[in-house]
PDB file as gemmi writes it, atoms N, CA and C in Angstrom:
CRYST1    1.000    1.000    1.000  90.00  90.00  90.00 P 1                      
ATOM      1  N   MET A   1      15.947 -15.278  -5.041  1.00  0.00           N  
ATOM      2  CA  MET A   1      15.225 -14.289  -5.522  1.00  0.00           C  
ATOM      3  C   MET A   1      14.094 -15.018  -6.605  1.00  0.00           C  
ATOM      4  N   TYR A   2      12.901 -14.592  -6.256  1.00  0.00           N  
ATOM      5  CA  TYR A   2      11.782 -15.060  -6.904  1.00  0.00           C  
ATOM      6  C   TYR A   2      10.722 -14.181  -7.306  1.00  0.00           C  
ATOM      7  N   VAL A   3       9.748 -14.480  -8.090  1.00  0.00           N  
ATOM      8  CA  VAL A   3       8.738 -13.571  -8.421  1.00  0.00           C  
ATOM      9  C   VAL A   3       7.581 -14.396  -8.619  1.00  0.00           C  
ATOM     10  N   ILE A   4       6.369 -13.885  -7.982  1.00  0.00           N  
ATOM     11  CA  ILE A   4       4.916 -14.347  -7.942  1.00  0.00           C  
ATOM     12  C   ILE A   4       4.371 -13.914  -8.865  1.00  0.00           C  
ATOM     13  N   THR A   5       3.630 -14.432  -9.864  1.00  0.00           N  
ATOM     14  CA  THR A   5       2.907 -14.016 -10.924  1.00  0.00           C  
ATOM     15  C   THR A   5       1.430 -14.072 -10.709  1.00  0.00           C  
ATOM     16  N   ASN A   6       0.665 -13.287 -10.637  1.00  0.00           N  
ATOM     17  CA  ASN A   6      -0.929 -13.450 -10.530  1.00  0.00           C  
ATOM     18  C   ASN A   6      -1.359 -13.420 -12.043  1.00  0.00           C  
ATOM     19  N   THR A   7      -1.692 -14.654 -12.508  1.00  0.00           N  
ATOM     20  CA  THR A   7      -1.946 -14.820 -13.892  1.00  0.00           C  
ATOM     21  C   THR A   7      -3.533 -14.119 -14.243  1.00  0.00           C  
ATOM     22  N   ASP A   8      -4.188 -13.903 -13.135  1.00  0.00           N  
ATOM     23  CA  ASP A   8      -5.514 -13.383 -13.281  1.00  0.00           C  
ATOM     24  C   ASP A   8      -5.538 -11.854 -13.543  1.00  0.00           C  
ATOM     25  N   ASN A   9      -4.592 -11.190 -12.849  1.00  0.00           N  
ATOM     26  CA  ASN A   9      -4.513  -9.669 -13.208  1.00  0.00           C  
ATOM     27  C   ASN A   9      -3.130  -9.068 -13.492  1.00  0.00           C  
ATOM     28  N   GLY A  10      -2.132  -9.936 -13.441  1.00  0.00           N  
ATOM     29  CA  GLY A  10      -0.839  -9.634 -13.945  1.00  0.00           C  
ATOM     30  C   GLY A  10      -0.082  -8.739 -12.900  1.00  0.00           C  
ATOM     31  N   LYS A  11      -0.384  -8.838 -11.602  1.00  0.00           N  
ATOM     32  CA  LYS A  11       0.337  -8.242 -10.651  1.00  0.00           C  
ATOM     33  C   LYS A  11       1.608  -9.176 -10.369  1.00  0.00           C  
ATOM     34  N   LEU A  12       2.742  -8.577  -9.618  1.00  0.00           N  
ATOM     35  CA  LEU A  12       3.773  -9.152  -9.380  1.00  0.00           C  
ATOM     36  C   LEU A  12       4.148  -9.098  -7.950  1.00  0.00           C  
ATOM     37  N   TYR A  13       4.829 -10.091  -7.305  1.00  0.00           N  
ATOM     38  CA  TYR A  13       5.318  -9.983  -5.843  1.00  0.00           C  
ATOM     39  C   TYR A  13       6.729 -10.517  -6.100  1.00  0.00           C  
ATOM     40  N   VAL A  14       7.895  -9.671  -5.581  1.00  0.00           N  
ATOM     41  CA  VAL A  14       9.235 -10.161  -5.512  1.00  0.00           C  
ATOM     42  C   VAL A  14       9.651 -10.399  -4.237  1.00  0.00           C  
ATOM     43  N   GLY A  15      10.214 -11.498  -3.862  1.00  0.00           N  
ATOM     44  CA  GLY A  15      10.716 -11.977  -2.626  1.00  0.00           C  
ATOM     45  C   GLY A  15      11.934 -12.612  -2.700  1.00  0.00           C  
ATOM     46  N   SER A  16      12.545 -12.855  -1.595  1.00  0.00           N  
ATOM     47  CA  SER A  16      14.050 -13.520  -1.308  1.00  0.00           C  
ATOM     48  C   SER A  16      13.862 -14.479  -0.333  1.00  0.00           C  
ATOM     49  N   ALA A  17      14.832 -15.347  -0.418  1.00  0.00           N  
ATOM     50  CA  ALA A  17      14.875 -16.373   0.580  1.00  0.00           C  
ATOM     51  C   ALA A  17      16.370 -16.371   1.102  1.00  0.00           C  
ATOM     52  N   THR A  18      16.168 -16.159   2.256  1.00  0.00           N  
ATOM     53  CA  THR A  18      17.723 -16.114   3.012  1.00  0.00           C  
ATOM     54  C   THR A  18      17.496 -17.284   4.153  1.00  0.00           C  
ATOM     55  N   GLY A  19      18.788 -17.675   4.700  1.00  0.00           N  
ATOM     56  CA  GLY A  19      18.663 -18.612   5.563  1.00  0.00           C  
ATOM     57  C   GLY A  19      18.982 -20.054   5.191  1.00  0.00           C  
ATOM     58  N   ARG A  20      19.217 -20.964   6.030  1.00  0.00           N  
ATOM     59  CA  ARG A  20      19.565 -22.351   5.832  1.00  0.00           C  
ATOM     60  C   ARG A  20      18.734 -22.965   4.965  1.00  0.00           C  
ATOM     61  N   ASN A  21      17.391 -22.949   5.088  1.00  0.00           N  
ATOM     62  CA  ASN A  21      16.562 -23.745   4.035  1.00  0.00           C  
ATOM     63  C   ASN A  21      16.155 -22.981   2.792  1.00  0.00           C  
ATOM     64  N   GLY A  22      16.683 -21.798   2.617  1.00  0.00           N  
ATOM     65  CA  GLY A  22      16.345 -20.868   1.236  1.00  0.00           C  
ATOM     66  C   GLY A  22      15.095 -21.035   0.723  1.00  0.00           C  
ATOM     67  N   ILE A  23      15.025 -21.252  -0.533  1.00  0.00           N  
ATOM     68  CA  ILE A  23      14.027 -21.227  -1.307  1.00  0.00           C  
ATOM     69  C   ILE A  23      13.032 -22.335  -1.089  1.00  0.00           C  
ATOM     70  N   TYR A  24      13.500 -23.331  -0.595  1.00  0.00           N  
ATOM     71  CA  TYR A  24      12.512 -24.362  -0.286  1.00  0.00           C  
ATOM     72  C   TYR A  24      11.639 -24.191   0.894  1.00  0.00           C  
ATOM     73  N   GLN A  25      12.211 -23.463   1.864  1.00  0.00           N  
ATOM     74  CA  GLN A  25      11.456 -23.220   3.095  1.00  0.00           C  
ATOM     75  C   GLN A  25      10.407 -21.973   2.656  1.00  0.00           C  
ATOM     76  N   ARG A  26      10.930 -20.887   1.772  1.00  0.00           N  
ATOM     77  CA  ARG A  26      10.226 -19.843   1.593  1.00  0.00           C  
ATOM     78  C   ARG A  26       8.952 -20.346   0.801  1.00  0.00           C  
ATOM     79  N   TRP A  27       9.347 -21.279  -0.306  1.00  0.00           N  
ATOM     80  CA  TRP A  27       7.884 -21.631  -1.059  1.00  0.00           C  
ATOM     81  C   TRP A  27       7.047 -22.433  -0.274  1.00  0.00           C  
ATOM     82  N   LYS A  28       7.798 -23.273   0.635  1.00  0.00           N  
ATOM     83  CA  LYS A  28       6.753 -24.229   1.609  1.00  0.00           C  
ATOM     84  C   LYS A  28       5.892 -23.114   2.263  1.00  0.00           C  
ATOM     85  N   ASN A  29       6.165 -22.100   2.815  1.00  0.00           N  
ATOM     86  CA  ASN A  29       5.329 -21.125   3.654  1.00  0.00           C  
ATOM     87  C   ASN A  29       4.271 -20.795   2.510  1.00  0.00           C  
ATOM     88  N   TYR A  30       4.254 -20.673   1.245  1.00  0.00           N  
ATOM     89  CA  TYR A  30       3.282 -20.164   0.437  1.00  0.00           C  
ATOM     90  C   TYR A  30       2.342 -21.435   0.323  1.00  0.00           C  
ATOM     91  N   ILE A  31       2.842 -22.517   0.004  1.00  0.00           N  
ATOM     92  CA  ILE A  31       1.998 -23.725   0.025  1.00  0.00           C  
ATOM     93  C   ILE A  31       1.114 -23.711   1.323  1.00  0.00           C  
ATOM     94  N   ASP A  32       1.808 -23.791   2.377  1.00  0.00           N  
ATOM     95  CA  ASP A  32       1.086 -23.801   3.549  1.00  0.00           C  
ATOM     96  C   ASP A  32      -0.050 -22.934   3.902  1.00  0.00           C  
ATOM     97  N   ASP A  33       0.064 -21.588   3.566  1.00  0.00           N  
ATOM     98  CA  ASP A  33      -0.991 -20.666   3.682  1.00  0.00           C  
ATOM     99  C   ASP A  33      -1.459 -19.727   2.469  1.00  0.00           C  
ATOM    100  N   GLY A  34      -0.870 -19.844   1.452  1.00  0.00           N  
ATOM    101  CA  GLY A  34      -1.058 -19.023   0.248  1.00  0.00           C  
ATOM    102  C   GLY A  34      -0.448 -17.639   0.157  1.00  0.00           C  
ATOM    103  N   HIS A  35       0.095 -17.266   1.497  1.00  0.00           N  
ATOM    104  CA  HIS A  35       0.412 -15.853   1.473  1.00  0.00           C  
ATOM    105  C   HIS A  35       1.977 -15.722   1.836  1.00  0.00           C  
ATOM    106  N   GLY A  36       2.429 -16.717   2.483  1.00  0.00           N  
ATOM    107  CA  GLY A  36       3.868 -16.620   3.187  1.00  0.00           C  
ATOM    108  C   GLY A  36       4.043 -15.416   4.203  1.00  0.00           C  
ATOM    109  N   GLY A  37       3.088 -14.964   4.771  1.00  0.00           N  
ATOM    110  CA  GLY A  37       3.212 -13.854   5.711  1.00  0.00           C  
ATOM    111  C   GLY A  37       3.064 -12.680   4.789  1.00  0.00           C  
ATOM    112  N   ASN A  38       3.008 -12.222   3.854  1.00  0.00           N  
ATOM    113  CA  ASN A  38       3.127 -10.983   3.042  1.00  0.00           C  
ATOM    114  C   ASN A  38       1.782 -10.327   3.385  1.00  0.00           C  
ATOM    115  N   THR A  39       1.856  -9.144   3.662  1.00  0.00           N  
ATOM    116  CA  THR A  39       0.521  -8.522   4.116  1.00  0.00           C  
ATOM    117  C   THR A  39      -0.384  -8.212   2.942  1.00  0.00           C  
ATOM    118  N   GLU A  40       0.274  -7.977   1.682  1.00  0.00           N  
ATOM    119  CA  GLU A  40      -0.779  -7.768   0.491  1.00  0.00           C  
ATOM    120  C   GLU A  40      -1.112  -9.055   0.138  1.00  0.00           C  
ATOM    121  N   LEU A  41      -0.475 -10.236   0.027  1.00  0.00           N  
ATOM    122  CA  LEU A  41      -0.938 -11.549  -0.358  1.00  0.00           C  
ATOM    123  C   LEU A  41      -1.913 -12.014   0.490  1.00  0.00           C  
ATOM    124  N   ARG A  42      -1.738 -11.785   1.960  1.00  0.00           N  
ATOM    125  CA  ARG A  42      -2.638 -12.020   2.934  1.00  0.00           C  
ATOM    126  C   ARG A  42      -3.873 -11.650   2.746  1.00  0.00           C  
ATOM    127  N   LYS A  43      -4.120 -10.316   2.365  1.00  0.00           N  
ATOM    128  CA  LYS A  43      -5.407  -9.560   2.065  1.00  0.00           C  
ATOM    129  C   LYS A  43      -6.085 -10.153   0.880  1.00  0.00           C  
ATOM    130  N   LEU A  44      -5.121 -10.625  -0.234  1.00  0.00           N  
ATOM    131  CA  LEU A  44      -5.864 -11.303  -1.275  1.00  0.00           C  
ATOM    132  C   LEU A  44      -6.364 -12.712  -0.912  1.00  0.00           C  
ATOM    133  N   VAL A  45      -5.656 -13.439  -0.071  1.00  0.00           N  
ATOM    134  CA  VAL A  45      -5.961 -14.807   0.117  1.00  0.00           C  
ATOM    135  C   VAL A  45      -7.304 -14.621   0.999  1.00  0.00           C  
ATOM    136  N   GLU A  46      -7.373 -13.640   1.944  1.00  0.00           N  
ATOM    137  CA  GLU A  46      -8.700 -13.268   2.770  1.00  0.00           C  
ATOM    138  C   GLU A  46      -9.834 -13.008   2.002  1.00  0.00           C  
ATOM    139  N   GLN A  47      -9.716 -12.252   0.741  1.00  0.00           N  
ATOM    140  CA  GLN A  47     -10.614 -11.815   0.040  1.00  0.00           C  
ATOM    141  C   GLN A  47     -11.169 -13.026  -1.116  1.00  0.00           C  
ATOM    142  N   GLN A  48     -10.197 -13.603  -1.687  1.00  0.00           N  
ATOM    143  CA  GLN A  48     -10.591 -14.456  -2.790  1.00  0.00           C  
ATOM    144  C   GLN A  48     -10.245 -16.077  -2.315  1.00  0.00           C  
ATOM    145  N   GLY A  49      -9.841 -16.371  -1.080  1.00  0.00           N  
ATOM    146  CA  GLY A  49      -9.563 -17.667  -0.810  1.00  0.00           C  
ATOM    147  C   GLY A  49      -8.243 -18.377  -1.390  1.00  0.00           C  
ATOM    148  N   GLU A  50      -7.777 -19.478  -0.799  1.00  0.00           N  
ATOM    149  CA  GLU A  50      -6.707 -20.098  -1.120  1.00  0.00           C  
ATOM    150  C   GLU A  50      -6.826 -20.860  -2.425  1.00  0.00           C  
ATOM    151  N   ALA A  51      -8.029 -21.133  -2.849  1.00  0.00           N  
ATOM    152  CA  ALA A  51      -8.167 -21.806  -4.178  1.00  0.00           C  
ATOM    153  C   ALA A  51      -7.798 -20.769  -5.323  1.00  0.00           C  
ATOM    154  N   TYR A  52      -7.982 -19.536  -5.090  1.00  0.00           N  
ATOM    155  CA  TYR A  52      -7.649 -18.494  -6.205  1.00  0.00           C  
ATOM    156  C   TYR A  52      -6.227 -18.402  -6.238  1.00  0.00           C  
ATOM    157  N   VAL A  53      -5.361 -18.669  -5.032  1.00  0.00           N  
ATOM    158  CA  VAL A  53      -4.149 -18.545  -5.191  1.00  0.00           C  
ATOM    159  C   VAL A  53      -3.547 -19.824  -6.191  1.00  0.00           C  
ATOM    160  N   GLU A  54      -3.855 -21.004  -5.679  1.00  0.00           N  
ATOM    161  CA  GLU A  54      -3.712 -22.099  -6.346  1.00  0.00           C  
ATOM    162  C   GLU A  54      -3.748 -22.099  -7.674  1.00  0.00           C  
ATOM    163  N   THR A  55      -4.839 -21.308  -8.258  1.00  0.00           N  
ATOM    164  CA  THR A  55      -5.181 -21.421  -9.567  1.00  0.00           C  
ATOM    165  C   THR A  55      -4.449 -20.387 -10.392  1.00  0.00           C  
ATOM    166  N   HIS A  56      -4.243 -19.175  -9.738  1.00  0.00           N  
ATOM    167  CA  HIS A  56      -3.666 -18.121 -10.417  1.00  0.00           C  
ATOM    168  C   HIS A  56      -2.193 -17.538 -10.289  1.00  0.00           C  
ATOM    169  N   PHE A  57      -1.764 -18.358  -9.144  1.00  0.00           N  
ATOM    170  CA  PHE A  57      -0.182 -17.838  -8.944  1.00  0.00           C  
ATOM    171  C   PHE A  57       0.753 -18.714  -9.522  1.00  0.00           C  
ATOM    172  N   ARG A  58       1.687 -18.151 -10.286  1.00  0.00           N  
ATOM    173  CA  ARG A  58       2.825 -18.870 -10.801  1.00  0.00           C  
ATOM    174  C   ARG A  58       4.140 -18.380 -10.102  1.00  0.00           C  
ATOM    175  N   TYR A  59       4.920 -19.244  -9.828  1.00  0.00           N  
ATOM    176  CA  TYR A  59       6.200 -19.091  -9.157  1.00  0.00           C  
ATOM    177  C   TYR A  59       7.329 -19.229  -9.949  1.00  0.00           C  
ATOM    178  N   THR A  60       8.240 -18.264 -10.091  1.00  0.00           N  
ATOM    179  CA  THR A  60       9.457 -18.338 -11.041  1.00  0.00           C  
ATOM    180  C   THR A  60      10.481 -17.765 -10.276  1.00  0.00           C  
ATOM    181  N   LEU A  61      11.871 -18.560 -10.296  1.00  0.00           N  
ATOM    182  CA  LEU A  61      13.093 -18.217  -9.755  1.00  0.00           C  
ATOM    183  C   LEU A  61      13.640 -17.257 -10.564  1.00  0.00           C  
ATOM    184  N   LEU A  62      14.056 -16.168  -9.997  1.00  0.00           N  
ATOM    185  CA  LEU A  62      14.790 -15.039 -10.643  1.00  0.00           C  
ATOM    186  C   LEU A  62      16.325 -15.466 -10.716  1.00  0.00           C  
ATOM    187  N   GLU A  63      16.857 -15.463  -9.538  1.00  0.00           N  
ATOM    188  CA  GLU A  63      18.186 -15.755  -9.159  1.00  0.00           C  
ATOM    189  C   GLU A  63      18.055 -16.630  -7.883  1.00  0.00           C  
ATOM    190  N   HIS A  64      19.462 -17.446  -7.883  1.00  0.00           N  
ATOM    191  CA  HIS A  64      19.729 -18.444  -6.668  1.00  0.00           C  
ATOM    192  C   HIS A  64      20.963 -18.002  -5.983  1.00  0.00           C  
ATOM    193  N   TYR A  65      20.774 -17.996  -4.554  1.00  0.00           N  
ATOM    194  CA  TYR A  65      21.734 -17.784  -3.727  1.00  0.00           C  
ATOM    195  C   TYR A  65      21.962 -18.870  -2.679  1.00  0.00           C  
ATOM    196  N   ASP A  66      23.080 -19.402  -2.402  1.00  0.00           N  
ATOM    197  CA  ASP A  66      23.237 -20.399  -1.282  1.00  0.00           C  
ATOM    198  C   ASP A  66      23.303 -19.640  -0.182  1.00  0.00           C  
ATOM    199  N   SER A  67      23.322 -20.360   1.120  1.00  0.00           N  
ATOM    200  CA  SER A  67      23.344 -19.860   2.371  1.00  0.00           C  
ATOM    201  C   SER A  67      24.588 -19.082   2.566  1.00  0.00           C  
ATOM    202  N   THR A  68      25.630 -19.119   1.971  1.00  0.00           N  
ATOM    203  CA  THR A  68      27.000 -18.465   2.299  1.00  0.00           C  
ATOM    204  C   THR A  68      26.883 -17.124   1.778  1.00  0.00           C  
ATOM    205  N   VAL A  69      25.875 -16.635   0.902  1.00  0.00           N  
ATOM    206  CA  VAL A  69      25.848 -15.291   0.430  1.00  0.00           C  
ATOM    207  C   VAL A  69      25.246 -14.341   1.666  1.00  0.00           C  
ATOM    208  N   PRO A  70      26.001 -13.202   1.817  1.00  0.00           N  
ATOM    209  CA  PRO A  70      25.391 -12.331   2.930  1.00  0.00           C  
ATOM    210  C   PRO A  70      23.991 -11.834   2.797  1.00  0.00           C  
ATOM    211  N   LYS A  71      23.269 -11.794   3.715  1.00  0.00           N  
ATOM    212  CA  LYS A  71      21.810 -11.350   3.502  1.00  0.00           C  
ATOM    213  C   LYS A  71      21.788 -10.017   2.919  1.00  0.00           C  
ATOM    214  N   ASN A  72      22.583  -9.058   3.290  1.00  0.00           N  
ATOM    215  CA  ASN A  72      22.510  -7.733   2.764  1.00  0.00           C  
ATOM    216  C   ASN A  72      22.825  -7.824   1.135  1.00  0.00           C  
ATOM    217  N   VAL A  73      23.370  -8.675   0.682  1.00  0.00           N  
ATOM    218  CA  VAL A  73      23.608  -8.860  -0.794  1.00  0.00           C  
ATOM    219  C   VAL A  73      22.342  -9.340  -1.406  1.00  0.00           C  
ATOM    220  N   VAL A  74      21.780 -10.304  -0.837  1.00  0.00           N  
ATOM    221  CA  VAL A  74      20.457 -10.997  -1.348  1.00  0.00           C  
ATOM    222  C   VAL A  74      19.289  -9.753  -1.182  1.00  0.00           C  
ATOM    223  N   LEU A  75      19.174  -9.152  -0.074  1.00  0.00           N  
ATOM    224  CA  LEU A  75      18.046  -7.896  -0.049  1.00  0.00           C  
ATOM    225  C   LEU A  75      18.579  -6.802  -0.911  1.00  0.00           C  
ATOM    226  N   ALA A  76      19.876  -6.647  -1.322  1.00  0.00           N  
ATOM    227  CA  ALA A  76      19.877  -5.673  -2.305  1.00  0.00           C  
ATOM    228  C   ALA A  76      19.411  -5.979  -3.738  1.00  0.00           C  
ATOM    229  N   ARG A  77      19.601  -7.102  -4.184  1.00  0.00           N  
ATOM    230  CA  ARG A  77      19.290  -7.830  -5.260  1.00  0.00           C  
ATOM    231  C   ARG A  77      17.622  -7.838  -5.360  1.00  0.00           C  
ATOM    232  N   GLU A  78      16.939  -8.120  -4.179  1.00  0.00           N  
ATOM    233  CA  GLU A  78      15.488  -8.061  -4.002  1.00  0.00           C  
ATOM    234  C   GLU A  78      15.141  -6.593  -4.381  1.00  0.00           C  
ATOM    235  N   THR A  79      15.868  -5.539  -3.892  1.00  0.00           N  
ATOM    236  CA  THR A  79      15.522  -4.294  -3.987  1.00  0.00           C  
ATOM    237  C   THR A  79      15.481  -3.902  -5.504  1.00  0.00           C  
ATOM    238  N   TYR A  80      16.596  -4.368  -6.125  1.00  0.00           N  
ATOM    239  CA  TYR A  80      16.752  -4.167  -7.574  1.00  0.00           C  
ATOM    240  C   TYR A  80      15.569  -4.598  -8.300  1.00  0.00           C  
ATOM    241  N   TRP A  81      14.986  -5.811  -8.058  1.00  0.00           N  
ATOM    242  CA  TRP A  81      14.018  -6.458  -8.781  1.00  0.00           C  
ATOM    243  C   TRP A  81      12.621  -5.743  -8.535  1.00  0.00           C  
ATOM    244  N   LYS A  82      12.436  -5.365  -7.259  1.00  0.00           N  
ATOM    245  CA  LYS A  82      11.274  -4.711  -7.136  1.00  0.00           C  
ATOM    246  C   LYS A  82      11.207  -3.238  -7.866  1.00  0.00           C  
ATOM    247  N   GLN A  83      12.355  -2.699  -7.978  1.00  0.00           N  
ATOM    248  CA  GLN A  83      12.415  -1.538  -8.666  1.00  0.00           C  
ATOM    249  C   GLN A  83      12.288  -1.635 -10.384  1.00  0.00           C  
ATOM    250  N   ALA A  84      12.930  -2.763 -10.658  1.00  0.00           N  
ATOM    251  CA  ALA A  84      13.139  -3.187 -12.176  1.00  0.00           C  
ATOM    252  C   ALA A  84      11.610  -3.428 -12.587  1.00  0.00           C  
ATOM    253  N   LEU A  85      10.849  -4.382 -11.790  1.00  0.00           N  
ATOM    254  CA  LEU A  85       9.399  -4.709 -12.206  1.00  0.00           C  
ATOM    255  C   LEU A  85       8.403  -3.780 -11.713  1.00  0.00           C  
ATOM    256  N   ASP A  86       8.804  -2.813 -10.914  1.00  0.00           N  
ATOM    257  CA  ASP A  86       7.792  -1.832 -10.385  1.00  0.00           C  
ATOM    258  C   ASP A  86       6.755  -2.522  -9.599  1.00  0.00           C  
ATOM    259  N   THR A  87       7.394  -3.449  -8.645  1.00  0.00           N  
ATOM    260  CA  THR A  87       6.037  -4.282  -7.987  1.00  0.00           C  
ATOM    261  C   THR A  87       5.618  -3.450  -6.786  1.00  0.00           C  
ATOM    262  N   ARG A  88       5.999  -2.424  -6.314  1.00  0.00           N  
ATOM    263  CA  ARG A  88       5.815  -1.679  -5.199  1.00  0.00           C  
ATOM    264  C   ARG A  88       4.360  -0.907  -5.788  1.00  0.00           C  
ATOM    265  N   LYS A  89       4.531  -0.283  -6.694  1.00  0.00           N  
ATOM    266  CA  LYS A  89       3.535   0.484  -7.477  1.00  0.00           C  
ATOM    267  C   LYS A  89       2.315  -0.437  -8.235  1.00  0.00           C  
ATOM    268  N   HIS A  90       2.829  -1.340  -8.905  1.00  0.00           N  
ATOM    269  CA  HIS A  90       2.004  -2.113  -9.745  1.00  0.00           C  
ATOM    270  C   HIS A  90       1.787  -3.593  -9.368  1.00  0.00           C  
ATOM    271  N   GLY A  91       2.177  -4.049  -8.136  1.00  0.00           N  
ATOM    272  CA  GLY A  91       2.092  -5.319  -7.623  1.00  0.00           C  
ATOM    273  C   GLY A  91       1.817  -5.449  -6.069  1.00  0.00           C  
ATOM    274  N   TYR A  92       2.363  -6.381  -5.542  1.00  0.00           N  
ATOM    275  CA  TYR A  92       2.081  -6.792  -4.013  1.00  0.00           C  
ATOM    276  C   TYR A  92       2.974  -6.362  -3.047  1.00  0.00           C  
ATOM    277  N   ASN A  93       4.164  -5.883  -3.434  1.00  0.00           N  
ATOM    278  CA  ASN A  93       5.174  -5.376  -2.632  1.00  0.00           C  
ATOM    279  C   ASN A  93       4.688  -4.076  -1.990  1.00  0.00           C  
ATOM    280  N   ASP A  94       4.960  -3.978  -0.775  1.00  0.00           N  
ATOM    281  CA  ASP A  94       4.499  -2.614   0.013  1.00  0.00           C  
ATOM    282  C   ASP A  94       5.613  -2.157   0.782  1.00  0.00           C  
ATOM    283  N   ASN A  95       7.054  -2.704   0.668  1.00  0.00           N  
ATOM    284  CA  ASN A  95       8.239  -2.185   1.200  1.00  0.00           C  
ATOM    285  C   ASN A  95       9.276  -2.102   0.439  1.00  0.00           C  
TER     286      ASN A  95                                                      
END                                                                             
């Protein structure tokens, strides 16, 4: 479980990483394209460019799960953090 903080505007994005390569693979996706496939972050990268993300995004690990933890458990925790940080209303989470 991780949160991306936009230090320019304070908006947050909560995400999770499941699967064999976990957080390493997920964060590599962000390094590769700046948005990791997220719809709202993709819009931001299209508007502001990847340099904006490199300058203003801070990545923080909230919780760590190894690959033996069931996906539904990880997704439930992701939902918890989205609610706790209100990232659907005041951030980049749209689901």
